[in-house]
Coordinates of N, CA and C in Angstrom, one line a residue:
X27 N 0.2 -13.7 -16.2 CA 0.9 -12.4 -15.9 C 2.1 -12.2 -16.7
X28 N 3.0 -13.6 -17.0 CA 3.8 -13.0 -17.6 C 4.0 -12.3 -19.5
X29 N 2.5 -12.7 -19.8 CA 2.8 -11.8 -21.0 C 2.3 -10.2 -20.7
X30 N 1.8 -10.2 -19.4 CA 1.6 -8.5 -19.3 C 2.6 -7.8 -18.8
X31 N 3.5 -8.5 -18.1 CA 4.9 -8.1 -17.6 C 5.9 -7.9 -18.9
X32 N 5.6 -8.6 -19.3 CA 6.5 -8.5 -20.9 C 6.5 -7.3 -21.8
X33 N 5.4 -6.6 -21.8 CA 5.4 -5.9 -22.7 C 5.1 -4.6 -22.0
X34 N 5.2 -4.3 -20.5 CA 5.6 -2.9 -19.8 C 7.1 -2.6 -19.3
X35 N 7.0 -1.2 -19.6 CA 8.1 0.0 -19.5 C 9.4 -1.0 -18.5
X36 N 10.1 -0.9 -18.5 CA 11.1 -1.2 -17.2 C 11.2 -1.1 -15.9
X37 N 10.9 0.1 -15.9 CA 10.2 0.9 -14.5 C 9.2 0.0 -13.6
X38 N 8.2 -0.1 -14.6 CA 7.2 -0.8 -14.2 C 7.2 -2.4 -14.7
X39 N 8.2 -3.0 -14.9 CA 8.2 -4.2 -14.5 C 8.8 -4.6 -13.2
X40 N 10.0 -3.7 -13.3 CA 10.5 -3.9 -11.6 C 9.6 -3.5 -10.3
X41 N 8.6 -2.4 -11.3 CA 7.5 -2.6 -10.0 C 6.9 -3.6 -9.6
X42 N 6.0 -4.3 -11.1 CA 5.2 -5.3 -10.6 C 6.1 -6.9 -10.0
X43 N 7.4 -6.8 -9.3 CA 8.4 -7.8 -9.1 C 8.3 -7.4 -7.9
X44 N 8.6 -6.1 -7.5 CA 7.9 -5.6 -5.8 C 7.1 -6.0 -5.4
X45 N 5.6 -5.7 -6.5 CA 4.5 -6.0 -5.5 C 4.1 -7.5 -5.4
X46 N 4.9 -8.4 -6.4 CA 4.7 -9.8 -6.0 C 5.8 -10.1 -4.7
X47 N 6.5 -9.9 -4.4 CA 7.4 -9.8 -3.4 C 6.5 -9.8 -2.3
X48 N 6.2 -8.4 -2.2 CA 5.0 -7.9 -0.9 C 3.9 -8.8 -0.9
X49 N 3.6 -9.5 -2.0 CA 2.3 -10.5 -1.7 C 2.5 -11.7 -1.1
X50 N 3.9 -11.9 -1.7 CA 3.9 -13.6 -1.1 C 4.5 -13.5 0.6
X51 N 4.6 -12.2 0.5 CA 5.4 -11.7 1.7 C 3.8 -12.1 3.2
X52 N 3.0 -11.6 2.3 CA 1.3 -12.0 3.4 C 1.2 -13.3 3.4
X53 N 1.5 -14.0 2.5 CA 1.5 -15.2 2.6 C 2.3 -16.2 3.2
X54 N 3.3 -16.0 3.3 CA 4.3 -16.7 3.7 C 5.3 -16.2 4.4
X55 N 6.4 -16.6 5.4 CA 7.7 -16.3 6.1 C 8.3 -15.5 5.0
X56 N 8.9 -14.5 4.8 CA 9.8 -13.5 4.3 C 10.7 -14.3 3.8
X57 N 11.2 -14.9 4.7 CA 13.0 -16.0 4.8 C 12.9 -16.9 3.9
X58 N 11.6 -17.6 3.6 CA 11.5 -18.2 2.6 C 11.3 -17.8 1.5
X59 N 10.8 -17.2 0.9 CA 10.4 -16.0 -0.4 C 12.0 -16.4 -1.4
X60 N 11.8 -17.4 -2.1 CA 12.9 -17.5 -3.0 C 12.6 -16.8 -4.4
X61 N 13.9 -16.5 -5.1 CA 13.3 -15.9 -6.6 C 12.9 -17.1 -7.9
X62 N 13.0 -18.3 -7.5 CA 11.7 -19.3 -7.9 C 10.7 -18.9 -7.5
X63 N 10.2 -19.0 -6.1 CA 8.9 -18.5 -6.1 C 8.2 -16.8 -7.2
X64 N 9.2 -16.3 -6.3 CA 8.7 -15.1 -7.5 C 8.2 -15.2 -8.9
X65 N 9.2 -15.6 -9.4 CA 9.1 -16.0 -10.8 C 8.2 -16.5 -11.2
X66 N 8.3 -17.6 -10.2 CA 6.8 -18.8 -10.5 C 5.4 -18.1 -10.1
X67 N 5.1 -17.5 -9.1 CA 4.5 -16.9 -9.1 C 4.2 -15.6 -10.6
X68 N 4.8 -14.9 -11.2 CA 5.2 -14.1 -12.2 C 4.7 -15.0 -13.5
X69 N 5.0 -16.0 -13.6 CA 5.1 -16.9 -15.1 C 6.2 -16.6 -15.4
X70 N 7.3 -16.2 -14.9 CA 8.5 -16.0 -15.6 C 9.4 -16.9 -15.1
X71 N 10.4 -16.7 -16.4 CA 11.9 -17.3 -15.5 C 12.5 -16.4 -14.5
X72 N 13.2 -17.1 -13.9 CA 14.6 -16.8 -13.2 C 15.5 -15.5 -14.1
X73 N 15.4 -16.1 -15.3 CA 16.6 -15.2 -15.9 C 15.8 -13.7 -16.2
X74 N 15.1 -13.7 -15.9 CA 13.9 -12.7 -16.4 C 13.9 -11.8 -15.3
X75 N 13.7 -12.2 -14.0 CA 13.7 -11.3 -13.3 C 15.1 -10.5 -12.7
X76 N 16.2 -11.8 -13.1 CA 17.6 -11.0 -13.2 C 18.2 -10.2 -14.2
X77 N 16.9 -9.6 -14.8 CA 17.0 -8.9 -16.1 C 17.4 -7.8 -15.5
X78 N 16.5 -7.4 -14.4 CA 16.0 -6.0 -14.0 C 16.7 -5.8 -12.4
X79 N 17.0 -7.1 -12.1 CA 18.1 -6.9 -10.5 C 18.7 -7.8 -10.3
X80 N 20.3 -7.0 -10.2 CA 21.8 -7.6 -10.2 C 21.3 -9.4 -9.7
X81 N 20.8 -9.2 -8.5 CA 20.7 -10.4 -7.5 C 19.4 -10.1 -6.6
X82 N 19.2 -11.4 -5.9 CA 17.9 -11.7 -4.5 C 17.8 -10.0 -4.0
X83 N 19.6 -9.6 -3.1 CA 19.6 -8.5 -2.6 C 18.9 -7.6 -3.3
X84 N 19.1 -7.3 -4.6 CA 19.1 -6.0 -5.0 C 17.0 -6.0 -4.7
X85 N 16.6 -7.1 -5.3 CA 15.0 -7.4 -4.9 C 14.7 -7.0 -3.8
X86 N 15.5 -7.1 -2.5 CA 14.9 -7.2 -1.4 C 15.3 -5.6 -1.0
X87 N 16.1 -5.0 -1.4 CA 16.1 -3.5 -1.0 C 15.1 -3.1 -2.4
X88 N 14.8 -3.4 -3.3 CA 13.7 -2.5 -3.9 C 12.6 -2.4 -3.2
X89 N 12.3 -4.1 -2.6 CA 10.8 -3.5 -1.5 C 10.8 -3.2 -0.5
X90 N 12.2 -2.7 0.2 CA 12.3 -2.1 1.4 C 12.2 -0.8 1.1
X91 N 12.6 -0.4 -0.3 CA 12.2 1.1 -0.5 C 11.1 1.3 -0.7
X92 N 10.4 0.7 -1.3 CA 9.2 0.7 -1.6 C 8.4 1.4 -0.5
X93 N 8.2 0.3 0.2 CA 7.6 0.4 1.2 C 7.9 1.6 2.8
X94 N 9.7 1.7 2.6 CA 9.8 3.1 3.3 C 9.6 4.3 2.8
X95 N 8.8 4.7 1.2 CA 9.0 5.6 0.6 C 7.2 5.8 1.2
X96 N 6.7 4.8 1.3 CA 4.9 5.0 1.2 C 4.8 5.2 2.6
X97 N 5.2 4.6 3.0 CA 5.1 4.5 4.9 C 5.4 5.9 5.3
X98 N 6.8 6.8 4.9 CA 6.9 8.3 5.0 C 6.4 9.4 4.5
X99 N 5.8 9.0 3.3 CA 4.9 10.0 2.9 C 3.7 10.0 3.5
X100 N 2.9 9.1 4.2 CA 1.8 8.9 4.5 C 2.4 9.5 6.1
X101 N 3.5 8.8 7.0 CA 3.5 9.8 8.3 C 3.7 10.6 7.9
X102 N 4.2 11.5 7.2 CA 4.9 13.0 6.8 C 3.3 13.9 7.4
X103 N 2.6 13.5 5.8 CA 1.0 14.2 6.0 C 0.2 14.3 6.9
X104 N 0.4 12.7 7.7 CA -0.6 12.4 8.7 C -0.1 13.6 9.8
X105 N 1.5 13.7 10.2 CA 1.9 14.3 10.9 C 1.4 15.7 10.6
X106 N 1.7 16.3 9.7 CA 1.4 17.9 9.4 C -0.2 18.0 9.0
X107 N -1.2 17.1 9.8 CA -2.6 17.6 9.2 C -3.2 17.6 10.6
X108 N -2.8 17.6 11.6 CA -3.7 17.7 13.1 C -3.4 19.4 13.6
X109 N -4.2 19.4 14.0 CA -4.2 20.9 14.4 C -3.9 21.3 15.9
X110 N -3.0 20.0 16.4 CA -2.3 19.8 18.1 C -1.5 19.2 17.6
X111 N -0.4 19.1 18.7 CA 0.5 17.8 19.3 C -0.2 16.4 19.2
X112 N -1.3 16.1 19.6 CA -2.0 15.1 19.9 C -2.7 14.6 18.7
X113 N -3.2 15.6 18.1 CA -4.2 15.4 17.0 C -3.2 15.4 15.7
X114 N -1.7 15.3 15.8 CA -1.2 14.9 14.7 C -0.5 13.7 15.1
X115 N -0.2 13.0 16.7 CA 0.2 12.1 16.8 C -1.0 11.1 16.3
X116 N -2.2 11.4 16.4 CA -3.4 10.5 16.3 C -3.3 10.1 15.1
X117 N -3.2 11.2 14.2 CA -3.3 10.9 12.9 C -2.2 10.1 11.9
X118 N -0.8 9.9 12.7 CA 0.5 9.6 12.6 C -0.2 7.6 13.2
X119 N -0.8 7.4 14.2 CA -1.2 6.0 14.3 C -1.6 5.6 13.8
X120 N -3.0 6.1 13.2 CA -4.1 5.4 12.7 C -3.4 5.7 11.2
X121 N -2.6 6.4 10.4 CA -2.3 6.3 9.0 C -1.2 4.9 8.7
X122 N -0.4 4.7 10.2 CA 0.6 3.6 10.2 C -0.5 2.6 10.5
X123 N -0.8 2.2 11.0 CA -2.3 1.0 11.1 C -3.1 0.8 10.0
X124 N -3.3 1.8 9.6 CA -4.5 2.0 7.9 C -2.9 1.1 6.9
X125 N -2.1 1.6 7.0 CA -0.5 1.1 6.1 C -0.6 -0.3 6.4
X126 N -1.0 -0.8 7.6 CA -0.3 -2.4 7.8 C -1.3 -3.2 7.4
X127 N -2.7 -2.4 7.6 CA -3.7 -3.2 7.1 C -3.9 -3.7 5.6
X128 N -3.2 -2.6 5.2 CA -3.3 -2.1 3.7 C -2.0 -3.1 3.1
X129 N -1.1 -3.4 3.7 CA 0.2 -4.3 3.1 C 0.4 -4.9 4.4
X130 N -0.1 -5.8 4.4 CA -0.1 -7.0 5.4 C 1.3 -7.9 4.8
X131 N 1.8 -8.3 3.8 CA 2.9 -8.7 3.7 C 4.7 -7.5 4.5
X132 N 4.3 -6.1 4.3 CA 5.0 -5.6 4.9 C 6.0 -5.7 6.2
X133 N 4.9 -6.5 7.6 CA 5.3 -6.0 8.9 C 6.6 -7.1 8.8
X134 N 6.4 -8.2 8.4 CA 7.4 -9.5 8.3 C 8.0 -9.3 7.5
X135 N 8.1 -8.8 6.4 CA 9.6 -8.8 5.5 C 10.6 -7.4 6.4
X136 N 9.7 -6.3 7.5 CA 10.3 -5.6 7.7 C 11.0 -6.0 9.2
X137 N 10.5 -6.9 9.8 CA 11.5 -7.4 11.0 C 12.0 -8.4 10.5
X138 N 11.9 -9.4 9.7 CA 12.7 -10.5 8.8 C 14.3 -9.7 8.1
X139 N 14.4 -8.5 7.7 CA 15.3 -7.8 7.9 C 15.7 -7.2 8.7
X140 N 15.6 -7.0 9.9 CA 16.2 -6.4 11.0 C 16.4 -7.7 11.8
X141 N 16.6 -8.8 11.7 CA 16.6 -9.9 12.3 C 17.7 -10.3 11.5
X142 N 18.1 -10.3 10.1 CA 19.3 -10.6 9.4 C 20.7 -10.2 10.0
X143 N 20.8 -11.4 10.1 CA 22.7 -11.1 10.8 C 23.5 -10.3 9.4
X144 N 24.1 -9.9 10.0 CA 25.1 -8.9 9.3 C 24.7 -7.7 8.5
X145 N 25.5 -7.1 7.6 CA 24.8 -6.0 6.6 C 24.1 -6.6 5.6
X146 N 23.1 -5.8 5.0 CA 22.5 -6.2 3.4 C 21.7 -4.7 3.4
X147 N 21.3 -3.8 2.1 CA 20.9 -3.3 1.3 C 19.7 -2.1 2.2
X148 N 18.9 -3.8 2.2 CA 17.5 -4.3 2.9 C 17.7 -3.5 4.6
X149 N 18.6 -4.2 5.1 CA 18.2 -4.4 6.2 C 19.1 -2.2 7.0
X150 N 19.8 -1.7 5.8 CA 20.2 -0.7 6.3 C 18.6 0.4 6.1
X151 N 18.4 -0.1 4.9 CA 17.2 0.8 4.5 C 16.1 0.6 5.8
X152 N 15.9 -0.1 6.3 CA 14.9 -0.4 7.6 C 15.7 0.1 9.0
X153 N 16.9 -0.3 8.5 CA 17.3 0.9 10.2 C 17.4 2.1 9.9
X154 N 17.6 2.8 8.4 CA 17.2 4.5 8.5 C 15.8 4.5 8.3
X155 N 14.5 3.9 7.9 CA 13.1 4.2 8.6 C 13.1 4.6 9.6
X156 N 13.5 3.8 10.2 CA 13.0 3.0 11.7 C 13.6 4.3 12.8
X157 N 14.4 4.9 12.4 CA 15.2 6.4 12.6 C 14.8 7.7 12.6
X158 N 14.7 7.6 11.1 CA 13.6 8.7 10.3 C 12.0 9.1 11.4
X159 N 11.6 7.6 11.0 CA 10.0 7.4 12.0 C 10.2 7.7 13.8
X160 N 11.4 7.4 14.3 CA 11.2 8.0 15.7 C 12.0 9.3 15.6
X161 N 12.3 10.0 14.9 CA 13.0 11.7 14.9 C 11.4 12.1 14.4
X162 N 10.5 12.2 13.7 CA 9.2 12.5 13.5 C 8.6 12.3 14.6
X163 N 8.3 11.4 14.8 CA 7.4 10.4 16.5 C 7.9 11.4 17.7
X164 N 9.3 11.9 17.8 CA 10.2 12.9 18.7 C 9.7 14.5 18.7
X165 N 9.9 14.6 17.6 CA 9.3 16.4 17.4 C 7.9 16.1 17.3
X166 N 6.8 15.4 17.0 CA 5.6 15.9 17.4 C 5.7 15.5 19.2
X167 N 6.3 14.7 19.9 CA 5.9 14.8 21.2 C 6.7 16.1 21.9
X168 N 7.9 16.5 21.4 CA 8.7 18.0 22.0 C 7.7 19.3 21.8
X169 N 7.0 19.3 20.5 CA 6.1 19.8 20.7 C 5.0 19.7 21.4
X170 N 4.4 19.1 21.9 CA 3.4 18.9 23.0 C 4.0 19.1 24.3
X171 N 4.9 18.9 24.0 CA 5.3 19.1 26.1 C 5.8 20.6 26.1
X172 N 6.7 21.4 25.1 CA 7.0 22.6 25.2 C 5.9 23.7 25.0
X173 N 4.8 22.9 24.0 CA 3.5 23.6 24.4 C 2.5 23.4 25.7
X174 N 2.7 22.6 26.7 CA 2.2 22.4 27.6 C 1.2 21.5 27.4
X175 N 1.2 21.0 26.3 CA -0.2 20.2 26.2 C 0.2 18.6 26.3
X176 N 1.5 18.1 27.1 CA 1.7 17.0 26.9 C 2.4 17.0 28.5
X177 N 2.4 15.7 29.3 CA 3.4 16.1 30.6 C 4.6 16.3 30.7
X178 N 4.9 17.5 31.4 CA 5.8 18.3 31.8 C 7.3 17.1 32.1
X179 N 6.9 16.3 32.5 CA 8.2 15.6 32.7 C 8.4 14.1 32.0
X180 N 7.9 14.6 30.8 CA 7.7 13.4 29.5 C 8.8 12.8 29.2
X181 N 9.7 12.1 29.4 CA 10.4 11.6 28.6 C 10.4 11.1 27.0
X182 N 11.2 12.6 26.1 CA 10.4 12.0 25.0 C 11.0 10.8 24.2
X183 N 12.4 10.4 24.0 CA 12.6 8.9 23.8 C 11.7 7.7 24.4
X184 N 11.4 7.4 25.1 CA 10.9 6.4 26.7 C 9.6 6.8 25.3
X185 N 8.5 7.9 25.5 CA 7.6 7.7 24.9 C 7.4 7.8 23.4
X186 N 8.4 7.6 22.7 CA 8.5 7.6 21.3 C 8.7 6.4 21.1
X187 N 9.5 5.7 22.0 CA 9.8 4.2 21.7 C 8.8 3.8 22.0
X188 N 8.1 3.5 22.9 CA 6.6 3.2 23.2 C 5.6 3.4 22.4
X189 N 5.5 4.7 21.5 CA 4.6 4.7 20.3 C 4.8 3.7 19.6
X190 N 6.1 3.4 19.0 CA 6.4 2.8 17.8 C 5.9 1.2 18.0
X191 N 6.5 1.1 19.9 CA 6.0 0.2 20.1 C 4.9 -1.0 20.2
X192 N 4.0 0.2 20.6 CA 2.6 -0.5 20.6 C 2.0 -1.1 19.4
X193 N 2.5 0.3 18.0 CA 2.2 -0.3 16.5 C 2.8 -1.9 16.4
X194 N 4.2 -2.3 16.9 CA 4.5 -3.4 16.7 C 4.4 -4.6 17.5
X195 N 3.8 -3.9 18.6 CA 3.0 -5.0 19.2 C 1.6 -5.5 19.0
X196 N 1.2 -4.7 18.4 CA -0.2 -5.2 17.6 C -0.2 -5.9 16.2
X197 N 0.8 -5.8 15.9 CA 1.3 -6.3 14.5 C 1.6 -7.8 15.2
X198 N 2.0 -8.1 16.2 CA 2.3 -9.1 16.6 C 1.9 -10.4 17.2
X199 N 1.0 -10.0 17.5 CA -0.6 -10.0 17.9 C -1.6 -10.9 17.2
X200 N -1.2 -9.7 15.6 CA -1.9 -10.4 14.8 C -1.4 -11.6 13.9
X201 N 0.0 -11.5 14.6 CA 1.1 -12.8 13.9 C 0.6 -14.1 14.8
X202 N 0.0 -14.1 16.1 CA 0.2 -15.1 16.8 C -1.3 -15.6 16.5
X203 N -2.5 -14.4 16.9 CA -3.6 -14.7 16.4 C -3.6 -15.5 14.6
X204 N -3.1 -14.9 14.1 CA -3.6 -15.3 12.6 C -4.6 -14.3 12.1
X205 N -5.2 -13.2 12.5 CA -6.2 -12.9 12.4 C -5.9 -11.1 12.1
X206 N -6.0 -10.8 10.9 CA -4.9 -9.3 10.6 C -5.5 -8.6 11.0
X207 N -7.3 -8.5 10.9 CA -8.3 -7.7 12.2 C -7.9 -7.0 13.0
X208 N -7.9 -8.0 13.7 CA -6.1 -7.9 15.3 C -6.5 -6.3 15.4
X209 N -5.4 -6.0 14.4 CA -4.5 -4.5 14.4 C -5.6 -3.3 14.8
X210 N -6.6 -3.3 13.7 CA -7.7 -2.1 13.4 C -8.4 -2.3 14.7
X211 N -8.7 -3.4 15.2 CA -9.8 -3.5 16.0 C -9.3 -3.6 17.4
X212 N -7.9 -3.5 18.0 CA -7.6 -3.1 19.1 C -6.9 -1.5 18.9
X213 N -6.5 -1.3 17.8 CA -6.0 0.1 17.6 C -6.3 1.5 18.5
X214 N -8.0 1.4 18.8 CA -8.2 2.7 19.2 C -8.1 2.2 21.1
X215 N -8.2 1.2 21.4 CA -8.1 1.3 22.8 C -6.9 1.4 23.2
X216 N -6.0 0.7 22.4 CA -4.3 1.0 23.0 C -3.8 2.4 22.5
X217 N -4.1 3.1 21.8 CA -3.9 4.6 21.0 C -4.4 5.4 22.8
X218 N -5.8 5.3 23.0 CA -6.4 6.1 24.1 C -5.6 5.9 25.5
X219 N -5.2 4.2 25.6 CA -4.1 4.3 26.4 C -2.7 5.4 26.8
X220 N -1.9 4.8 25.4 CA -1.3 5.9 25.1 C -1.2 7.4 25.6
X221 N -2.7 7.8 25.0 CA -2.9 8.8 25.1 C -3.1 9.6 26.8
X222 N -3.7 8.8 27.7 CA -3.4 9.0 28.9 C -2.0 8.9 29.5
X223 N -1.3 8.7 29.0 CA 0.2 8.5 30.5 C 0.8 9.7 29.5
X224 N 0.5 10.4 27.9 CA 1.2 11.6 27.8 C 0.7 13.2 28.2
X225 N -0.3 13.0 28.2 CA -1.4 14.0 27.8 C -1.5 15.2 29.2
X226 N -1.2 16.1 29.1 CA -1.2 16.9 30.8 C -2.3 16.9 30.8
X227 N -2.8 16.8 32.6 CA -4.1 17.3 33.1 C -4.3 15.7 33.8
X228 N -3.8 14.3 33.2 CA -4.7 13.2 32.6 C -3.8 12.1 33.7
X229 N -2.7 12.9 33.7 CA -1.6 12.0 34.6 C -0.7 12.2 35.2
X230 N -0.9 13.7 35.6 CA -0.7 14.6 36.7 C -1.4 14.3 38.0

């Protein structure tokens, strides 16, 4: 790899330093992930990858943007393509599910940063997601209940934290199982759950 890394743009070296990041990230504890490994993984030196970032930090907030930049664009759409309240929360689960399946090193480097004591880069960029994703998660359910199509006495924090929730309990799931499956293949029964304790008519 590293004579192909060698001879691309800058841009796109510090990409492909991301997406080895996110790999070893599936592989292994986050907390471990040293910039030896990287490197070694890479073919390169140490000094090579501090070409392109100050330090570890600056590495670990490039893949927390990374990765918050893909994850919002994908809820953004998912959100604005249902033609209900319901039918864009639907589509807002299964695009975050399709995301975790799709970067399986993601879910752990992203609570391995919110688990870091004190400040870093990383771990501010994951509490404005984590923000971002329940103010979205928020206005599609205000919509539903002000349109009547969601229950009348919804609490929509209580059930926005509960959405997010369930995504990260299935992610969790798949940490204890071993088995990344897990996610996709309990997805639509806990989704349908969900979907009864919001939905008017259903739990009235």
């Amino acid at each position: 790899m590293a004579n192909n890394v060698k001879y691309l743009p800058a841009d796109e070296r510090r990409a492909v330093i991301v997406d080895t990041v996110l790999a070893l990230a599936a592989e292994m504890n986050p907390a471990e992930i040293t910039t030896a490994a990287i490197a070694g993984r890479m073919g390169l030196s140490q000094g090579a990858l501090f070409r392109h970032f100050q330090n570890k930090d600056a590495i670990w907030e490039a893949v927390m943007a990374r990765a918050a930049t893909v994850l919002t664009e994908r809820a953004e759409a998912a959100a604005q393509s249902g033609a209900s309240p319901m039918e864009s929360l639907e589509a807002l689960f299964f695009s975050h599910i399709n995301f975790i399946v799709e970067h399986p090193g993601v879910p752990g480097f992203f609570f391995g940063e919110l688990q870091r004591p004190g400040k870093s880069p990383a771990r501010e960029r994951a509490k404005e997601l984590m923000e971002s994703y329940g103010r979205l998660v928020g206005s599609i359910l205000q919509e539903g209940k002000e349109s009547g199509r969601f229950f009348e006495r919804l609490d929509i924090p209580s059930a926005a934290g509960l959405f997010v929730g369930i995504i990260q309990g299935l992610v969790l799931q798949s940490f204890l199982t071993g088995e990344r499956e897990t996610i996709a293949k309990r997805a639509p029964g806990v989704f349908a759950l969900f979907r009864r304790g919001i939905e008017r008519g259903r739990s009235e």
